[in-house]
CSV table of C-alpha atoms in Angstrom, one decimal:
chain,number,residue,atom,x,y,z
A,1395,UNK,CA,117.2,238.5,2.1
A,1396,UNK,CA,113.5,239.3,3.1
A,1397,UNK,CA,112.2,238.8,6.5
A,1398,UNK,CA,110.3,235.6,6.4
A,1399,UNK,CA,106.7,236.8,7.1
A,1400,UNK,CA,106.0,233.5,9.2
A,1401,UNK,CA,109.1,233.6,11.3
A,1402,UNK,CA,107.0,234.5,14.6
A,1403,UNK,CA,104.7,231.4,13.5
A,1404,UNK,CA,107.8,229.1,13.1
A,1405,UNK,CA,109.3,230.1,16.6
A,1406,UNK,CA,105.9,229.5,18.5
A,1407,UNK,CA,106.3,226.0,16.1
A,1408,UNK,CA,109.9,225.6,17.7
A,1409,UNK,CA,108.8,226.0,21.0
A,1410,UNK,CA,105.4,223.9,21.0
A,1411,UNK,CA,107.4,220.9,19.9
A,1412,UNK,CA,109.7,220.9,22.6
A,1413,UNK,CA,107.7,218.5,24.9
A,1414,UNK,CA,107.3,216.2,22.1
A,1415,UNK,CA,109.9,213.4,22.7
A,1416,UNK,CA,107.7,211.3,24.7
A,1417,UNK,CA,105.2,210.7,22.0
A,1418,UNK,CA,108.1,210.0,19.6
A,1419,UNK,CA,108.4,206.6,21.6
A,1420,UNK,CA,105.7,205.2,19.6
A,1421,UNK,CA,106.7,206.3,16.2
A,1422,UNK,CA,109.5,203.8,15.6
A,1423,UNK,CA,107.2,201.0,13.8
A,1424,UNK,CA,106.0,203.6,11.6
A,1425,UNK,CA,109.8,204.6,10.5
A,1426,UNK,CA,110.5,201.1,9.8
A,1427,UNK,CA,107.4,201.0,7.7
A,1428,UNK,CA,108.5,204.4,5.6
A,1429,UNK,CA,112.3,203.5,5.4
A,1430,UNK,CA,111.3,200.0,3.8
A,1431,UNK,CA,108.6,201.8,1.7
A,1432,UNK,CA,111.3,203.9,0.5
A,1433,UNK,CA,113.4,201.1,-0.1
A,1434,UNK,CA,116.8,203.0,0.8
A,1435,UNK,CA,119.9,201.2,-0.2
A,1436,UNK,CA,123.3,201.0,1.3
A,1437,UNK,CA,125.6,204.3,0.6
A,1438,UNK,CA,122.5,206.7,-0.3
A,1439,UNK,CA,122.8,210.0,0.7
A,1440,UNK,CA,119.3,210.6,2.8
A,1441,UNK,CA,118.0,213.7,4.4
A,1442,UNK,CA,115.2,213.3,7.1
A,1443,UNK,CA,113.2,216.5,7.2
A,1444,UNK,CA,111.3,217.6,10.5
A,1445,UNK,CA,113.6,214.3,12.4
A,1446,UNK,CA,112.3,215.1,15.9
A,1447,UNK,CA,114.0,212.6,18.0
A,1448,UNK,CA,115.7,210.9,15.4
A,1449,UNK,CA,113.7,207.7,14.7
A,1450,UNK,CA,113.9,207.6,10.9
A,1451,UNK,CA,117.3,208.9,10.8
A,1452,UNK,CA,118.6,206.4,12.7
A,1453,UNK,CA,116.4,203.7,10.8
A,1454,UNK,CA,118.0,204.6,7.4
A,1455,UNK,CA,121.3,204.8,8.9
A,1456,UNK,CA,120.8,201.3,10.1
A,1457,UNK,CA,120.1,200.5,6.3
A,1458,UNK,CA,123.6,201.6,5.3
A,1459,UNK,CA,122.6,205.1,4.4
A,1460,UNK,CA,124.8,208.0,4.8
A,1461,UNK,CA,121.9,210.2,6.9
A,1462,UNK,CA,121.6,213.8,7.6
A,1463,UNK,CA,118.5,215.1,10.1
A,1464,UNK,CA,116.9,218.4,10.2
A,1465,UNK,CA,114.4,219.7,12.7
A,1466,UNK,CA,113.4,223.1,14.0
A,1467,UNK,CA,113.4,222.2,17.9
A,1468,UNK,CA,117.0,222.3,19.5
A,1469,UNK,CA,115.3,220.2,22.1
A,1470,UNK,CA,114.2,217.1,19.9
A,1471,UNK,CA,117.7,217.3,18.3
A,1472,UNK,CA,119.6,216.3,21.6
A,1473,UNK,CA,117.5,213.5,22.1
A,1474,UNK,CA,118.1,212.5,18.1
A,1475,UNK,CA,122.1,212.8,19.1
A,1476,UNK,CA,121.4,210.5,22.5
A,1477,UNK,CA,119.3,208.1,20.5
A,1478,UNK,CA,121.9,207.6,17.7
A,1479,UNK,CA,124.6,207.5,20.5
A,1480,UNK,CA,122.7,204.5,21.9
A,1481,UNK,CA,122.1,202.9,18.2
A,1482,UNK,CA,125.9,203.4,17.5
A,1483,UNK,CA,124.9,205.7,14.8
A,1484,UNK,CA,126.7,208.8,15.9
A,1485,UNK,CA,128.0,209.5,12.3
A,1486,UNK,CA,124.4,211.2,11.5
A,1487,UNK,CA,124.7,214.7,11.0
A,1488,UNK,CA,122.3,216.9,12.9
A,1489,UNK,CA,120.8,220.3,11.7
A,1490,UNK,CA,118.7,222.7,13.3
A,1491,UNK,CA,116.7,224.2,10.5
A,1492,UNK,CA,113.6,224.9,8.5
A,1493,UNK,CA,111.9,222.9,5.8
A,1494,UNK,CA,111.0,225.9,3.8
A,1495,UNK,CA,114.9,227.0,3.8
A,1496,UNK,CA,116.9,223.9,4.0
A,1497,UNK,CA,120.6,224.7,4.6
A,1498,UNK,CA,122.0,222.4,1.8
A,1499,UNK,CA,123.2,222.8,-1.8
A,1500,UNK,CA,121.5,221.8,-4.6
A,1501,UNK,CA,121.3,217.9,-5.4
A,1502,UNK,CA,122.9,216.8,-2.4
A,1503,UNK,CA,120.7,214.0,-1.6
A,1504,UNK,CA,119.5,210.6,-3.2
A,1505,UNK,CA,116.6,210.4,-0.9
A,1506,UNK,CA,114.4,212.8,1.2
A,1507,UNK,CA,112.2,211.5,3.8
A,1508,UNK,CA,110.0,212.9,6.2
A,1509,UNK,CA,107.9,211.2,9.1
A,1510,UNK,CA,105.1,213.7,9.8
A,1511,UNK,CA,107.3,216.5,9.5
A,1512,UNK,CA,107.3,218.4,6.7
A,1513,UNK,CA,103.5,218.5,6.9
A,1514,UNK,CA,103.7,221.3,9.5
A,1515,UNK,CA,105.7,223.7,7.0
A,1516,UNK,CA,103.0,226.4,6.6
A,1517,UNK,CA,103.5,227.0,3.0
A,1518,UNK,CA,103.4,223.1,1.0
A,1519,UNK,CA,104.6,224.7,-2.2
A,1520,UNK,CA,107.8,225.9,-0.6
A,1521,UNK,CA,108.5,223.1,1.5
A,1522,UNK,CA,108.2,220.8,-1.5
A,1523,UNK,CA,110.2,223.4,-3.9
A,1524,UNK,CA,113.1,222.9,-1.2
A,1525,UNK,CA,113.0,219.2,-1.0
A,1526,UNK,CA,113.1,218.9,-4.8
A,1527,UNK,CA,115.7,221.3,-5.1
A,1528,UNK,CA,118.0,219.4,-2.3
A,1529,UNK,CA,117.6,216.0,-4.4
A,1530,UNK,CA,119.7,214.7,-7.2
A,1531,UNK,CA,118.3,214.1,-10.4
A,1532,UNK,CA,116.1,210.9,-10.3
A,1533,UNK,CA,116.0,211.0,-6.5
A,1534,UNK,CA,113.1,210.2,-4.6
A,1535,UNK,CA,110.9,211.7,-2.0
A,1536,UNK,CA,108.9,209.5,0.6
A,1537,UNK,CA,106.9,210.6,3.9
A,1538,UNK,CA,104.5,209.8,6.3
A,1539,UNK,CA,101.5,212.1,7.0
A,1540,UNK,CA,98.0,212.1,8.7
A,1541,UNK,CA,94.8,211.7,6.5
A,1542,UNK,CA,92.5,214.7,7.6
A,1543,UNK,CA,89.5,212.0,7.8
A,1544,UNK,CA,91.4,209.9,10.6
A,1545,UNK,CA,91.7,210.6,14.0
A,1546,UNK,CA,95.3,212.8,14.0
A,1547,UNK,CA,94.0,214.8,11.1
A,1548,UNK,CA,90.4,215.3,12.9
A,1549,UNK,CA,92.9,215.8,16.1
A,1550,UNK,CA,94.2,218.6,14.6
A,1551,UNK,CA,90.9,220.1,12.9
A,1552,UNK,CA,89.9,219.8,16.8
A,1553,UNK,CA,92.5,221.8,18.1
A,1554,UNK,CA,92.4,224.4,15.1
A,1555,UNK,CA,88.6,225.1,16.0
A,1556,UNK,CA,89.7,226.0,19.7
A,1557,UNK,CA,93.1,228.1,18.8
A,1558,UNK,CA,93.7,231.3,17.2
A,1559,UNK,CA,94.1,231.3,13.7
A,1560,UNK,CA,97.3,230.7,12.2
A,1561,UNK,CA,98.9,233.1,9.5
A,1562,UNK,CA,97.1,234.3,6.4
A,1563,UNK,CA,98.6,231.5,3.7
A,1564,UNK,CA,99.1,228.9,6.0
A,1565,UNK,CA,98.0,225.2,5.0
A,1566,UNK,CA,96.4,223.1,7.4
A,1567,UNK,CA,98.9,220.3,7.8
A,1568,UNK,CA,96.6,217.0,7.5
A,1569,UNK,CA,95.5,217.9,3.7
A,1570,UNK,CA,99.6,216.5,3.6
A,1571,UNK,CA,97.2,213.2,3.9
A,1572,UNK,CA,95.0,213.4,1.3
A,1573,UNK,CA,96.5,211.5,-1.7
A,1574,UNK,CA,94.6,213.8,-4.7
A,1575,UNK,CA,96.1,217.1,-2.7
A,1576,UNK,CA,99.5,215.3,-2.3
A,1577,UNK,CA,99.3,214.3,-6.2
A,1578,UNK,CA,98.5,218.1,-7.0
A,1579,UNK,CA,101.4,219.2,-4.9
A,1580,UNK,CA,104.1,217.2,-6.3
A,1581,UNK,CA,103.1,218.1,-9.7
A,1582,UNK,CA,105.4,218.9,-12.6
A,1583,UNK,CA,108.6,218.1,-10.3
A,1584,UNK,CA,107.7,214.2,-9.7
A,1585,UNK,CA,106.5,211.6,-11.3
A,1586,UNK,CA,103.1,210.2,-10.3
A,1587,UNK,CA,103.0,209.4,-6.7
A,1588,UNK,CA,102.8,205.6,-5.3
A,1589,UNK,CA,100.6,205.5,-1.8
A,1590,UNK,CA,100.6,202.8,0.9
A,1591,UNK,CA,99.2,202.8,4.3
A,1592,UNK,CA,99.3,201.8,7.7
A,1593,UNK,CA,98.1,202.2,11.3
A,1594,UNK,CA,100.5,203.5,14.3
A,1595,UNK,CA,99.3,201.7,17.9
A,1596,UNK,CA,99.5,204.0,21.0
A,1597,UNK,CA,99.1,201.6,24.0
A,1598,UNK,CA,96.3,203.2,26.3
A,1599,UNK,CA,94.4,201.7,29.3
A,1600,UNK,CA,91.7,204.3,28.6
A,1601,UNK,CA,90.8,207.2,26.4
A,1602,UNK,CA,91.1,209.2,29.4
A,1603,UNK,CA,94.7,207.7,30.0
A,1604,UNK,CA,95.2,208.7,26.2
A,1605,UNK,CA,94.0,212.0,26.4
A,1606,UNK,CA,96.3,212.8,29.7
A,1607,UNK,CA,99.1,211.7,27.8
A,1608,UNK,CA,98.6,213.7,24.6
A,1609,UNK,CA,97.8,217.1,26.7
A,1610,UNK,CA,101.4,216.8,28.5
A,1611,UNK,CA,103.3,215.9,25.2
A,1612,UNK,CA,101.9,216.8,21.9
A,1613,UNK,CA,102.4,220.5,21.8
A,1614,UNK,CA,99.2,222.0,20.3
A,1615,UNK,CA,96.9,220.1,22.5
A,1616,UNK,CA,99.3,221.2,25.6
A,1617,UNK,CA,99.2,224.8,24.5
A,1618,UNK,CA,95.4,224.5,23.9
A,1619,UNK,CA,94.9,223.0,27.6
A,1620,UNK,CA,97.2,226.1,29.2
A,1621,UNK,CA,94.8,228.7,27.3
A,1622,UNK,CA,92.0,227.4,29.5
A,1623,UNK,CA,93.6,226.8,32.8
A,1624,UNK,CA,91.8,229.8,34.1
A,1625,UNK,CA,88.3,228.6,32.6
A,1626,UNK,CA,87.4,225.1,34.4
A,1627,UNK,CA,84.3,224.6,32.7
A,1628,UNK,CA,85.5,225.5,29.4
A,1629,UNK,CA,88.2,222.9,29.8
A,1630,UNK,CA,85.9,220.3,31.1
A,1631,UNK,CA,83.8,220.7,27.8
A,1632,UNK,CA,87.0,220.8,25.6
A,1633,UNK,CA,88.1,217.5,27.3
A,1634,UNK,CA,84.5,215.6,26.8
A,1635,UNK,CA,85.0,216.6,23.0
A,1636,UNK,CA,88.5,215.2,22.7
A,1637,UNK,CA,87.4,212.1,24.5
A,1638,UNK,CA,84.4,211.2,22.3
A,1639,UNK,CA,86.5,212.4,19.4
A,1640,UNK,CA,89.1,209.4,20.8
A,1641,UNK,CA,86.5,207.0,21.7
A,1642,UNK,CA,86.1,205.3,18.3
A,1643,UNK,CA,89.7,204.6,17.7
A,1644,UNK,CA,90.3,203.0,21.1
A,1645,UNK,CA,90.1,199.2,21.4
A,1646,UNK,CA,91.9,196.5,22.5
A,1647,UNK,CA,93.9,198.8,24.9
A,1648,UNK,CA,95.1,200.6,21.8
A,1649,UNK,CA,94.6,203.9,20.0
A,1650,UNK,CA,94.6,203.5,16.4
A,1651,UNK,CA,96.2,206.1,14.3
A,1652,UNK,CA,95.7,205.7,10.6
A,1653,UNK,CA,98.6,207.0,8.4
A,1654,UNK,CA,99.7,207.6,4.7
A,1655,UNK,CA,102.7,206.9,2.8
A,1656,UNK,CA,103.7,208.9,-0.3
A,1657,UNK,CA,106.6,207.7,-2.3
A,1658,UNK,CA,107.9,209.6,-6.1
A,1659,UNK,CA,110.6,210.4,-8.1
A,1660,UNK,CA,112.0,213.6,-9.0
A,1661,UNK,CA,111.5,214.5,-12.7
């Protein structure tokens, strides 16, 4: 097998997201929305790609599905196992692995889910081909993504402007939040997708509280702040820009984060 040209990039991603667990505590309502939107049925085989701390996998298991969760970052899978133990769903299978090279046989699952996970695979065409490959005939994919025009998509664009560029050929994650782009990527392998939207709520006493939390628990922002530790003036300007970006989305002591849901059946 040839060497993955994105191997080093993925290694950095794996390390970068190791501190994500505190952020995941705000995502269970989205997981509930996604699993309901996907219409998971008891007995179905379900794969959760980019499972993180397991919130979607555990939610699907509570619906009676037979669930496997996959993630690139072992530290997050440790938290997922503990979450499953607490929720009394230790039957979930956890796998360390890559969305672009799923370690499963063809036609293994009835449903493939992803909550803000597969969108970080650098090559969308590879990730969606793998998701389609492991789906049974007539199976379904359903995922939650961040639109580029709303806060999280704009935040990742902000990080991108201030960070070293990704490898050539890597696609910006928020493009997965554009319905036209999603429809094009699903293309001939899936029926026309169905969309829904929602808003994830981050309780935050102030924009400054929110910024500090994100700096400590969202890998790309954390790494950006660390890279400017020796330049206090530039770091202060960066923080001011971040707070200005977040301010319109902060009201009623909540940072409002819009997301897109997509559902499509395999052809």
